[in-house]
């Protein structure tokens, strides 16, 4: 191993739940993850009106874990119809637990990733077709230029 190579160790656990007290406040330790997933989950959680606080941290760059902190409202909030559509309805009457909030955020993030992949696939097909068309046009231009050069050479010889 050279000087510039870094051997990243694996996390001791894949998932750990931390926190006592009300079920609306928990810290989740996600093993073998980094800022990519931590920030994405934080963003989705913050956009949920029922979540009071969402944050994440990577304790140390050499530790392959991310801590995600979730705190939801202690009392059930009255949600508008628009909020119900965003979070998938359900309200259940009681407060949203931190575990439920994280599960919903993971499902939302998964759905967003699926949508992006679908749109990327559609765009990739369009790009491929466009690229093939541009290659054909470029080849036709080269052939036209070759023909014009041959005609000019023939005229010069006469």
PDB file of C-alpha atoms in Angstrom:
ATOM      1  CA  UNK A   1       0.000   0.000   0.000  1.00  0.00           C
ATOM      2  CA  UNK A   2       1.442   3.375  -1.000  1.00  0.00           C
ATOM      3  CA  UNK A   3       1.614   6.456   1.182  1.00  0.00           C
ATOM      4  CA  UNK A   4      -1.426   8.083  -0.454  1.00  0.00           C
ATOM      5  CA  UNK A   5      -3.699   5.060  -0.164  1.00  0.00           C
ATOM      6  CA  UNK A   6      -6.139   4.991   2.707  1.00  0.00           C
ATOM      7  CA  UNK A   7      -7.631   1.754   3.884  1.00  0.00           C
ATOM      8  CA  UNK A   8     -11.173   2.461   5.039  1.00  0.00           C
ATOM      9  CA  UNK A   9     -12.260   0.177   7.833  1.00  0.00           C
ATOM     10  CA  UNK A  10     -15.767  -1.235   8.029  1.00  0.00           C
ATOM     11  CA  UNK A  11     -18.188  -0.037  10.686  1.00  0.00           C
ATOM     12  CA  UNK A  12     -18.633  -2.377  13.658  1.00  0.00           C
ATOM     13  CA  UNK A  13     -22.441  -2.271  13.302  1.00  0.00           C
ATOM     14  CA  UNK A  14     -24.720  -1.550  10.365  1.00  0.00           C
ATOM     15  CA  UNK A  15     -27.398   0.202  12.429  1.00  0.00           C
ATOM     16  CA  UNK A  16     -27.748   1.370  15.996  1.00  0.00           C
ATOM     17  CA  UNK A  17     -30.571   3.183  17.777  1.00  0.00           C
ATOM     18  CA  UNK A  18     -29.624   5.620  20.523  1.00  0.00           C
ATOM     19  CA  UNK A  19     -31.705   7.692  22.876  1.00  0.00           C
ATOM     20  CA  UNK A  20     -34.007   7.365  25.830  1.00  0.00           C
ATOM     21  CA  UNK A  21     -37.015   9.352  26.834  1.00  0.00           C
ATOM     22  CA  UNK A  22     -39.913  10.134  24.531  1.00  0.00           C
ATOM     23  CA  UNK A  23     -40.087   8.050  21.343  1.00  0.00           C
ATOM     24  CA  UNK A  24     -40.229  11.270  19.333  1.00  0.00           C
ATOM     25  CA  UNK A  25     -36.505  11.893  19.853  1.00  0.00           C
ATOM     26  CA  UNK A  26     -33.795   9.470  18.735  1.00  0.00           C
ATOM     27  CA  UNK A  27     -30.328   9.297  17.223  1.00  0.00           C
ATOM     28  CA  UNK A  28     -29.696   6.698  14.542  1.00  0.00           C
ATOM     29  CA  UNK A  29     -26.172   5.479  13.846  1.00  0.00           C
ATOM     30  CA  UNK A  30     -25.815   4.240  10.264  1.00  0.00           C
ATOM     31  CA  UNK A  31     -22.722   2.163   9.601  1.00  0.00           C
ATOM     32  CA  UNK A  32     -20.681   2.324   6.382  1.00  0.00           C
ATOM     33  CA  UNK A  33     -22.362   5.585   5.340  1.00  0.00           C
ATOM     34  CA  UNK A  34     -21.170   9.150   4.997  1.00  0.00           C
ATOM     35  CA  UNK A  35     -22.308  12.711   4.230  1.00  0.00           C
ATOM     36  CA  UNK A  36     -24.099  11.591   1.063  1.00  0.00           C
ATOM     37  CA  UNK A  37     -26.826   9.657   2.836  1.00  0.00           C
ATOM     38  CA  UNK A  38     -26.747  11.788   5.993  1.00  0.00           C
ATOM     39  CA  UNK A  39     -27.440  15.050   4.183  1.00  0.00           C
ATOM     40  CA  UNK A  40     -30.075  13.501   1.905  1.00  0.00           C
ATOM     41  CA  UNK A  41     -31.988  12.053   4.880  1.00  0.00           C
ATOM     42  CA  UNK A  42     -31.666  15.324   6.806  1.00  0.00           C
ATOM     43  CA  UNK A  43     -33.106  17.222   3.834  1.00  0.00           C
ATOM     44  CA  UNK A  44     -36.102  14.894   3.485  1.00  0.00           C
ATOM     45  CA  UNK A  45     -36.749  14.926   7.245  1.00  0.00           C
ATOM     46  CA  UNK A  46     -36.624  18.721   7.469  1.00  0.00           C
ATOM     47  CA  UNK A  47     -39.234  18.965   4.708  1.00  0.00           C
ATOM     48  CA  UNK A  48     -41.683  16.932   6.825  1.00  0.00           C
ATOM     49  CA  UNK A  49     -43.855  19.418   8.726  1.00  0.00           C
ATOM     50  CA  UNK A  50     -44.174  16.955  11.623  1.00  0.00           C
ATOM     51  CA  UNK A  51     -40.408  16.918  12.283  1.00  0.00           C
ATOM     52  CA  UNK A  52     -39.122  19.663  14.588  1.00  0.00           C
ATOM     53  CA  UNK A  53     -35.420  18.936  14.165  1.00  0.00           C
ATOM     54  CA  UNK A  54     -33.285  16.808  11.888  1.00  0.00           C
ATOM     55  CA  UNK A  55     -29.527  16.870  11.711  1.00  0.00           C
ATOM     56  CA  UNK A  56     -26.609  14.617  11.032  1.00  0.00           C
ATOM     57  CA  UNK A  57     -22.913  14.429  11.747  1.00  0.00           C
ATOM     58  CA  UNK A  58     -19.963  12.274  10.860  1.00  0.00           C
ATOM     59  CA  UNK A  59     -18.084  12.008  14.178  1.00  0.00           C
ATOM     60  CA  UNK A  60     -14.673  11.572  12.563  1.00  0.00           C
ATOM     61  CA  UNK A  61     -13.535  11.143   8.944  1.00  0.00           C
ATOM     62  CA  UNK A  62     -11.837   7.855   9.767  1.00  0.00           C
ATOM     63  CA  UNK A  63     -15.035   6.401  11.268  1.00  0.00           C
ATOM     64  CA  UNK A  64     -17.368   5.034   8.575  1.00  0.00           C
ATOM     65  CA  UNK A  65     -20.563   6.045  10.391  1.00  0.00           C
ATOM     66  CA  UNK A  66     -23.078   8.859  10.264  1.00  0.00           C
ATOM     67  CA  UNK A  67     -25.307   9.918  13.152  1.00  0.00           C
ATOM     68  CA  UNK A  68     -28.793  11.131  12.201  1.00  0.00           C
ATOM     69  CA  UNK A  69     -30.758  12.953  14.917  1.00  0.00           C
ATOM     70  CA  UNK A  70     -34.547  13.189  14.588  1.00  0.00           C
ATOM     71  CA  UNK A  71     -36.949  15.041  16.869  1.00  0.00           C
ATOM     72  CA  UNK A  72     -40.615  15.209  16.029  1.00  0.00           C
ATOM     73  CA  UNK A  73     -43.367  17.158  17.769  1.00  0.00           C
ATOM     74  CA  UNK A  74     -44.425  15.740  21.134  1.00  0.00           C
ATOM     75  CA  UNK A  75     -48.061  16.396  20.330  1.00  0.00           C
ATOM     76  CA  UNK A  76     -49.836  15.551  17.126  1.00  0.00           C
ATOM     77  CA  UNK A  77     -50.102  18.564  14.895  1.00  0.00           C
ATOM     78  CA  UNK A  78     -53.174  19.353  12.903  1.00  0.00           C
ATOM     79  CA  UNK A  79     -52.111  18.827   9.333  1.00  0.00           C
ATOM     80  CA  UNK A  80     -53.603  20.489   6.287  1.00  0.00           C
ATOM     81  CA  UNK A  81     -54.786  18.368   3.362  1.00  0.00           C
ATOM     82  CA  UNK A  82     -51.672  19.445   1.465  1.00  0.00           C
ATOM     83  CA  UNK A  83     -49.431  18.154   4.283  1.00  0.00           C
ATOM     84  CA  UNK A  84     -51.365  14.862   4.323  1.00  0.00           C
ATOM     85  CA  UNK A  85     -50.707  14.421   0.591  1.00  0.00           C
ATOM     86  CA  UNK A  86     -46.986  15.123   1.041  1.00  0.00           C
ATOM     87  CA  UNK A  87     -46.434  12.662   3.900  1.00  0.00           C
ATOM     88  CA  UNK A  88     -48.801   9.998   2.650  1.00  0.00           C
ATOM     89  CA  UNK A  89     -51.848  10.655   4.790  1.00  0.00           C
ATOM     90  CA  UNK A  90     -52.480   8.571   7.805  1.00  0.00           C
ATOM     91  CA  UNK A  91     -51.975  10.989  10.748  1.00  0.00           C
ATOM     92  CA  UNK A  92     -52.867   8.158  13.191  1.00  0.00           C
ATOM     93  CA  UNK A  93     -53.855  10.600  15.966  1.00  0.00           C
ATOM     94  CA  UNK A  94     -50.661  10.258  18.022  1.00  0.00           C
ATOM     95  CA  UNK A  95     -47.318  11.955  17.658  1.00  0.00           C
ATOM     96  CA  UNK A  96     -44.959  10.821  14.943  1.00  0.00           C
ATOM     97  CA  UNK A  97     -42.161   8.769  16.454  1.00  0.00           C
ATOM     98  CA  UNK A  98     -38.585   9.298  15.363  1.00  0.00           C
ATOM     99  CA  UNK A  99     -38.465   5.757  13.987  1.00  0.00           C
ATOM    100  CA  UNK A 100     -41.588   6.345  11.868  1.00  0.00           C
ATOM    101  CA  UNK A 101     -40.144   9.639  10.636  1.00  0.00           C
ATOM    102  CA  UNK A 102     -36.901   7.949   9.568  1.00  0.00           C
ATOM    103  CA  UNK A 103     -38.785   5.094   7.859  1.00  0.00           C
ATOM    104  CA  UNK A 104     -40.921   7.584   5.928  1.00  0.00           C
ATOM    105  CA  UNK A 105     -37.852   9.646   5.015  1.00  0.00           C
ATOM    106  CA  UNK A 106     -36.067   6.532   3.714  1.00  0.00           C
ATOM    107  CA  UNK A 107     -39.115   5.578   1.630  1.00  0.00           C
ATOM    108  CA  UNK A 108     -39.385   9.121   0.239  1.00  0.00           C
ATOM    109  CA  UNK A 109     -35.681   9.203  -0.585  1.00  0.00           C
ATOM    110  CA  UNK A 110     -35.963   5.821  -2.308  1.00  0.00           C
ATOM    111  CA  UNK A 111     -38.907   7.063  -4.374  1.00  0.00           C
ATOM    112  CA  UNK A 112     -36.989  10.200  -5.336  1.00  0.00           C
ATOM    113  CA  UNK A 113     -34.003   8.100  -6.431  1.00  0.00           C
ATOM    114  CA  UNK A 114     -36.274   5.849  -8.520  1.00  0.00           C
ATOM    115  CA  UNK A 115     -37.773   8.913 -10.200  1.00  0.00           C
ATOM    116  CA  UNK A 116     -34.344  10.347 -11.001  1.00  0.00           C
ATOM    117  CA  UNK A 117     -33.160   7.008 -12.412  1.00  0.00           C
ATOM    118  CA  UNK A 118     -36.291   6.729 -14.555  1.00  0.00           C
ATOM    119  CA  UNK A 119     -35.857  10.254 -15.922  1.00  0.00           C
ATOM    120  CA  UNK A 120     -32.160   9.630 -16.499  1.00  0.00           C
ATOM    121  CA  UNK A 121     -32.970   6.475 -18.460  1.00  0.00           C
ATOM    122  CA  UNK A 122     -35.437   8.373 -20.630  1.00  0.00           C
ATOM    123  CA  UNK A 123     -32.949  11.189 -21.209  1.00  0.00           C
ATOM    124  CA  UNK A 124     -30.169   8.702 -21.985  1.00  0.00           C
ATOM    125  CA  UNK A 125     -32.287   7.163 -24.764  1.00  0.00           C
ATOM    126  CA  UNK A 126     -32.960  10.616 -26.203  1.00  0.00           C
ATOM    127  CA  UNK A 127     -29.276  11.489 -26.010  1.00  0.00           C
ATOM    128  CA  UNK A 128     -28.326   8.222 -27.726  1.00  0.00           C
ATOM    129  CA  UNK A 129     -30.760   8.839 -30.594  1.00  0.00           C
ATOM    130  CA  UNK A 130     -29.578  12.436 -30.911  1.00  0.00           C
ATOM    131  CA  UNK A 131     -25.928  11.325 -30.887  1.00  0.00           C
ATOM    132  CA  UNK A 132     -26.563   8.791 -33.654  1.00  0.00           C
ATOM    133  CA  UNK A 133     -28.326  11.464 -35.715  1.00  0.00           C
ATOM    134  CA  UNK A 134     -25.433  13.901 -35.192  1.00  0.00           C
ATOM    135  CA  UNK A 135     -22.915  11.208 -36.200  1.00  0.00           C
ATOM    136  CA  UNK A 136     -24.883  10.544 -39.413  1.00  0.00           C
ATOM    137  CA  UNK A 137     -25.003  14.262 -40.206  1.00  0.00           C
ATOM    138  CA  UNK A 138     -21.275  14.617 -39.557  1.00  0.00           C
ATOM    139  CA  UNK A 139     -20.549  11.663 -41.863  1.00  0.00           C
ATOM    140  CA  UNK A 140     -22.751  13.181 -44.589  1.00  0.00           C
ATOM    141  CA  UNK A 141     -20.887  16.491 -44.220  1.00  0.00           C
ATOM    142  CA  UNK A 142     -17.516  14.711 -44.589  1.00  0.00           C
ATOM    143  CA  UNK A 143     -18.767  12.885 -47.683  1.00  0.00           C
ATOM    144  CA  UNK A 144     -20.038  16.163 -49.190  1.00  0.00           C
ATOM    145  CA  UNK A 145     -16.696  17.849 -48.476  1.00  0.00           C
ATOM    146  CA  UNK A 146     -14.817  14.943 -50.107  1.00  0.00           C
ATOM    147  CA  UNK A 147     -17.052  15.169 -53.189  1.00  0.00           C
ATOM    148  CA  UNK A 148     -16.505  18.941 -53.420  1.00  0.00           C
ATOM    149  CA  UNK A 149     -12.728  18.487 -53.146  1.00  0.00           C
ATOM    150  CA  UNK A 150     -12.792  15.843 -55.895  1.00  0.00           C
ATOM    151  CA  UNK A 151     -14.836  18.160 -58.115  1.00  0.00           C
ATOM    152  CA  UNK A 152     -12.386  21.033 -57.512  1.00  0.00           C
ATOM    153  CA  UNK A 153      -9.422  18.782 -58.342  1.00  0.00           C
ATOM    154  CA  UNK A 154     -11.166  17.614 -61.505  1.00  0.00           C
ATOM    155  CA  UNK A 155     -11.815  21.230 -62.568  1.00  0.00           C
ATOM    156  CA  UNK A 156      -8.168  22.185 -61.917  1.00  0.00           C
ATOM    157  CA  UNK A 157      -6.945  19.283 -64.076  1.00  0.00           C
ATOM    158  CA  UNK A 158      -9.080  20.477 -67.012  1.00  0.00           C
TER     159      UNK A 158
END
